[in-house]
PDB file of C-alpha atoms in Angstrom:
ATOM      1  CA  MET A  54       3.255  10.502 123.618  1.00 80.00           C
ATOM      2  CA  PRO A  55      -0.129  11.160 125.462  1.00 90.00           C
ATOM      3  CA  GLY A  56      -2.583  13.653 124.002  1.00 95.00           C
ATOM      4  CA  THR A  57      -4.043  16.714 125.465  1.00 97.00           C
ATOM      5  CA  TYR A  58      -7.151  16.717 127.863  1.00 96.00           C
ATOM      6  CA  VAL A  59      -8.649  20.313 129.183  1.00 96.00           C
ATOM      7  CA  GLU A  60     -11.575  20.426 131.450  1.00 95.00           C
ATOM      8  CA  PHE A  61     -13.563  23.444 133.139  1.00 94.00           C
ATOM      9  CA  PRO A  62     -14.276  22.184 136.644  1.00 94.00           C
ATOM     10  CA  VAL A  63     -17.247  23.982 138.402  1.00 93.00           C
ATOM     11  CA  THR A  64     -16.593  26.321 141.303  1.00 92.00           C
ATOM     12  CA  ALA A  65     -16.980  24.966 144.655  1.00 95.00           C
ATOM     13  CA  ARG A  66     -20.374  26.550 145.350  1.00 94.00           C
ATOM     14  CA  THR A  67     -21.723  25.199 142.064  1.00 91.00           C
ATOM     15  CA  GLN A  68     -20.409  21.739 143.055  1.00 95.00           C
ATOM     16  CA  GLU A  69     -22.132  21.697 146.401  1.00 96.00           C
ATOM     17  CA  LYS A  70     -25.482  22.660 144.413  1.00 93.00           C
ATOM     18  CA  MET A  71     -24.980  20.245 141.718  1.00 91.00           C
ATOM     19  CA  GLU A  72     -24.140  17.439 144.236  1.00 94.00           C
ATOM     20  CA  LYS A  73     -27.481  18.234 146.136  1.00 92.00           C
ATOM     21  CA  TYR A  74     -29.461  18.249 142.967  1.00 87.00           C
ATOM     22  CA  ILE A  75     -28.097  14.922 141.765  1.00 87.00           C
ATOM     23  CA  VAL A  76     -28.824  13.228 145.208  1.00 88.00           C
ATOM     24  CA  GLU A  77     -32.413  14.618 145.020  1.00 84.00           C
ATOM     25  CA  LEU A  78     -32.391  12.990 141.565  1.00 80.00           C
ATOM     26  CA  GLY A  79     -31.626   9.681 143.259  1.00 81.00           C
ATOM     27  CA  LEU A  80     -28.505   9.387 141.513  1.00 83.00           C
ATOM     28  CA  PRO A  81     -25.001   8.584 143.192  1.00 85.00           C
ATOM     29  CA  LYS A  82     -23.146  11.436 144.563  1.00 89.00           C
ATOM     30  CA  PRO A  83     -19.974  12.055 142.507  1.00 87.00           C
ATOM     31  CA  LYS A  84     -16.626  11.589 144.188  1.00 85.00           C
ATOM     32  CA  TYR A  85     -14.976  13.656 141.536  1.00 87.00           C
ATOM     33  CA  ARG A  86     -15.070  17.311 140.613  1.00 91.00           C
ATOM     34  CA  LEU A  87     -18.001  17.944 138.327  1.00 94.00           C
ATOM     35  CA  HIS A  88     -16.436  19.633 134.932  1.00 93.00           C
ATOM     36  CA  ALA A  89     -17.143  20.269 131.364  1.00 92.00           C
ATOM     37  CA  THR A  90     -14.539  18.840 128.842  1.00 93.00           C
ATOM     38  CA  THR A  91     -13.606  21.078 125.914  1.00 95.00           C
ATOM     39  CA  VAL A  92     -10.449  19.105 124.814  1.00 96.00           C
ATOM     40  CA  TYR A  93     -10.241  15.301 124.482  1.00 94.00           C
ATOM     41  CA  SER A  94      -7.400  15.373 121.868  1.00 96.00           C
ATOM     42  CA  LYS A  95      -5.252  11.876 121.178  1.00 95.00           C
ATOM     43  CA  LYS A  96      -2.897  14.121 119.503  1.00 96.00           C
ATOM     44  CA  PRO A  97      -0.922  16.668 121.907  1.00 96.00           C
ATOM     45  CA  ILE A  98      -1.225  20.429 121.305  1.00 97.00           C
ATOM     46  CA  HIS A  99       0.270  23.059 123.059  1.00 95.00           C
ATOM     47  CA  TYR A 100      -2.818  24.702 124.578  1.00 95.00           C
ATOM     48  CA  THR A 101      -2.612  28.086 126.269  1.00 91.00           C
ATOM     49  CA  LYS A 102      -5.182  28.563 129.126  1.00 90.00           C
ATOM     50  CA  MET A 103      -7.893  31.549 128.642  1.00 85.00           C
ATOM     51  CA  ASP A 104      -7.927  34.522 131.061  1.00 83.00           C
ATOM     52  CA  PRO A 105      -9.826  33.524 133.996  1.00 79.00           C
ATOM     53  CA  ALA A 106     -11.983  36.524 133.692  1.00 77.00           C
ATOM     54  CA  GLN A 107     -13.278  35.241 130.455  1.00 79.00           C
ATOM     55  CA  VAL A 108     -14.670  31.935 131.812  1.00 81.00           C
ATOM     56  CA  GLY A 109     -18.004  32.990 133.248  1.00 74.00           C
ATOM     57  CA  TYR A 110     -20.900  30.640 133.472  1.00 69.00           C
ATOM     58  CA  ALA A 111     -23.458  28.680 131.843  1.00 70.00           C
ATOM     59  CA  THR A 112     -27.348  28.390 132.200  1.00 65.00           C
ATOM     60  CA  TRP A 113     -28.864  24.888 131.943  1.00 60.00           C
ATOM     61  CA  SER A 114     -30.492  23.962 128.529  1.00 52.00           C
ATOM     62  CA  ALA A 115     -34.026  23.009 128.380  1.00 45.00           C
ATOM     63  CA  TYR A 116     -33.100  19.401 127.821  1.00 49.00           C
ATOM     64  CA  PRO A 117     -30.914  16.647 129.205  1.00 56.00           C
ATOM     65  CA  LEU A 118     -28.327  14.793 126.727  1.00 57.00           C
ATOM     66  CA  LEU A 119     -28.357  10.902 127.070  1.00 56.00           C
ATOM     67  CA  LEU A 120     -24.897  10.041 125.907  1.00 59.00           C
ATOM     68  CA  LYS A 121     -23.051   6.919 125.271  1.00 60.00           C
ATOM     69  CA  GLY A 122     -20.139   7.087 127.345  1.00 58.00           C
ATOM     70  CA  HIS A 123     -16.392   6.143 126.552  1.00 56.00           C
ATOM     71  CA  ASN A 124     -14.421   3.386 128.041  1.00 55.00           C
ATOM     72  CA  ASP A 125     -17.642   1.243 128.525  1.00 64.00           C
ATOM     73  CA  LEU A 126     -19.152   3.653 130.722  1.00 66.00           C
ATOM     74  CA  GLY A 127     -22.531   2.778 129.434  1.00 71.00           C
ATOM     75  CA  LEU A 128     -25.570   5.326 129.143  1.00 74.00           C
ATOM     76  CA  CYS A 129     -24.790   8.568 130.787  1.00 77.00           C
ATOM     77  CA  LEU A 130     -27.018  11.370 131.896  1.00 78.00           C
ATOM     78  CA  ALA A 131     -25.407  14.828 130.955  1.00 80.00           C
ATOM     79  CA  LEU A 132     -26.869  18.225 130.817  1.00 81.00           C
ATOM     80  CA  TYR A 133     -26.119  20.893 128.076  1.00 81.00           C
ATOM     81  CA  THR A 134     -23.979  23.915 129.208  1.00 82.00           C
ATOM     82  CA  PRO A 135     -23.688  26.210 126.112  1.00 82.00           C
ATOM     83  CA  ALA A 136     -21.122  28.795 127.992  1.00 85.00           C
ATOM     84  CA  ASN A 137     -19.075  30.823 125.483  1.00 88.00           C
ATOM     85  CA  ALA A 138     -15.897  30.085 126.985  1.00 89.00           C
ATOM     86  CA  LEU A 139     -16.328  26.148 126.632  1.00 92.00           C
ATOM     87  CA  PHE A 140     -17.021  26.772 122.624  1.00 93.00           C
ATOM     88  CA  ARG A 141     -14.109  29.330 122.417  1.00 93.00           C
ATOM     89  CA  SER A 142     -11.747  26.455 124.252  1.00 94.00           C
ATOM     90  CA  HIS A 143     -12.781  23.851 121.784  1.00 96.00           C
ATOM     91  CA  GLU A 144     -12.400  25.879 118.849  1.00 96.00           C
ATOM     92  CA  ALA A 145      -8.917  27.416 119.803  1.00 95.00           C
ATOM     93  CA  ALA A 146      -7.753  23.580 120.397  1.00 96.00           C
ATOM     94  CA  LEU A 147      -8.924  22.590 117.114  1.00 96.00           C
ATOM     95  CA  GLU A 148      -7.006  25.414 115.499  1.00 96.00           C
ATOM     96  CA  LEU A 149      -3.986  24.085 117.129  1.00 96.00           C
ATOM     97  CA  GLY A 150      -4.429  20.869 115.537  1.00 96.00           C
ATOM     98  CA  ALA A 151      -6.681  18.864 118.335  1.00 97.00           C
ATOM     99  CA  THR A 152      -8.707  15.816 117.336  1.00 95.00           C
ATOM    100  CA  TRP A 153     -12.083  15.171 118.513  1.00 92.00           C
ATOM    101  CA  ASP A 154     -13.844  12.008 118.055  1.00 87.00           C
ATOM    102  CA  TYR A 155     -17.378  13.011 117.900  1.00 84.00           C
ATOM    103  CA  PRO A 156     -19.346  14.441 115.089  1.00 85.00           C
ATOM    104  CA  GLN A 157     -20.044  17.909 116.949  1.00 89.00           C
ATOM    105  CA  PHE A 158     -19.078  19.510 120.177  1.00 92.00           C
ATOM    106  CA  LEU A 159     -21.625  19.532 122.825  1.00 88.00           C
ATOM    107  CA  PRO A 160     -20.331  21.311 126.054  1.00 89.00           C
ATOM    108  CA  HIS A 161     -21.864  19.052 129.034  1.00 87.00           C
ATOM    109  CA  ILE A 162     -21.697  18.266 132.548  1.00 87.00           C
ATOM    110  CA  THR A 163     -21.943  14.487 132.923  1.00 85.00           C
ATOM    111  CA  LEU A 164     -24.197  13.866 136.140  1.00 83.00           C
ATOM    112  CA  ALA A 165     -24.236   9.847 136.163  1.00 81.00           C
ATOM    113  CA  TYR A 166     -22.731   6.822 134.290  1.00 80.00           C
ATOM    114  CA  ASN A 167     -23.880   3.469 133.656  1.00 78.00           C
ATOM    115  CA  LEU A 168     -27.546   4.157 133.865  1.00 75.00           C
ATOM    116  CA  GLN A 169     -30.583   2.069 132.661  1.00 70.00           C
ATOM    117  CA  ILE A 170     -33.179   4.124 130.702  1.00 64.00           C
ATOM    118  CA  GLY A 171     -35.937   3.129 133.432  1.00 63.00           C
ATOM    119  CA  ASP A 172     -33.685   5.076 135.949  1.00 58.00           C
ATOM    120  CA  LEU A 173     -34.132   8.345 133.832  1.00 60.00           C
ATOM    121  CA  LEU A 174     -37.713   8.573 132.764  1.00 57.00           C
ATOM    122  CA  GLU A 175     -39.060  10.524 135.595  1.00 57.00           C
ATOM    123  CA  LYS A 176     -35.930  12.442 136.675  1.00 60.00           C
ATOM    124  CA  ILE A 177     -34.580  14.083 133.421  1.00 60.00           C
ATOM    125  CA  LEU A 178     -37.100  16.724 133.250  1.00 57.00           C
ATOM    126  CA  ILE A 179     -36.556  18.259 136.569  1.00 64.00           C
ATOM    127  CA  SER A 180     -34.612  21.371 136.007  1.00 68.00           C
ATOM    128  CA  PRO A 181     -31.896  22.709 138.909  1.00 74.00           C
ATOM    129  CA  GLY A 182     -32.806  26.296 138.408  1.00 78.00           C
ATOM    130  CA  PHE A 183     -29.301  27.791 139.078  1.00 83.00           C
ATOM    131  CA  PRO A 184     -26.439  28.738 136.873  1.00 84.00           C
ATOM    132  CA  ILE A 185     -23.298  26.697 136.497  1.00 85.00           C
ATOM    133  CA  TRP A 186     -20.148  28.572 137.259  1.00 88.00           C
ATOM    134  CA  PHE A 187     -16.960  27.455 136.183  1.00 89.00           C
ATOM    135  CA  ASP A 188     -13.261  27.857 137.433  1.00 89.00           C
ATOM    136  CA  SER A 189     -10.348  28.181 135.175  1.00 88.00           C
ATOM    137  CA  GLU A 190      -9.572  25.310 132.866  1.00 92.00           C
ATOM    138  CA  ASN A 191      -7.299  22.347 133.772  1.00 94.00           C
ATOM    139  CA  VAL A 192      -5.039  21.284 130.993  1.00 95.00           C
ATOM    140  CA  MET A 193      -3.205  17.872 131.204  1.00 95.00           C
ATOM    141  CA  GLU A 194      -2.097  14.875 129.558  1.00 95.00           C
ATOM    142  CA  LEU A 195      -4.976  12.663 128.223  1.00 94.00           C
ATOM    143  CA  ASP A 196      -5.651   9.627 130.074  1.00 91.00           C
ATOM    144  CA  GLU A 197      -7.684   7.495 127.840  1.00 85.00           C
ATOM    145  CA  ASP A 198      -8.178   4.840 130.529  1.00 84.00           C
ATOM    146  CA  TRP A 199     -10.127   7.535 132.950  1.00 80.00           C
ATOM    147  CA  LYS A 200     -13.091   6.175 134.832  1.00 75.00           C
ATOM    148  CA  PRO A 201     -15.228   8.125 137.167  1.00 73.00           C
ATOM    149  CA  VAL A 202     -14.773   7.244 140.978  1.00 62.00           C
ATOM    150  CA  ARG A 203     -18.493   6.992 142.714  1.00 49.00           C
ATOM    151  CA  SER A 204     -19.259   6.533 146.252  1.00 40.00           C
ATOM    152  CA  SER A 205     -21.356   3.650 147.283  1.00 38.00           C
TER     153      SER A 205
END
């Protein structure tokens, strides 16, 4: 039985702003909805979505995260998005028995995959200067083979 995956997609307006920001950094425009993952559990759980009024927004952190991607996605550029709703969602899932493969939960939005370190040195310190608004979360079966789709 597949596990459980929960994501908080950004709003349409935030998606537009973020795509512009990503392209200004010289990175490929994503063809998927940008989101923050709060549950990536190989064990299925009965997760209940939170009240949409409690979702809200996050501000950008002062620093980017360079993450090793799963599924051979290489070095990823992500920005930390410490929204309370993201932490609450993750904690609720753990209380329901969800698994998590990482030493700590760092809510983030991945901007680019398979990067070379040289691609990033000049770009990662540029702050976009706008808040990230999230829509209600999506709950689905975990797809351990998921890969991002990028425009050429």
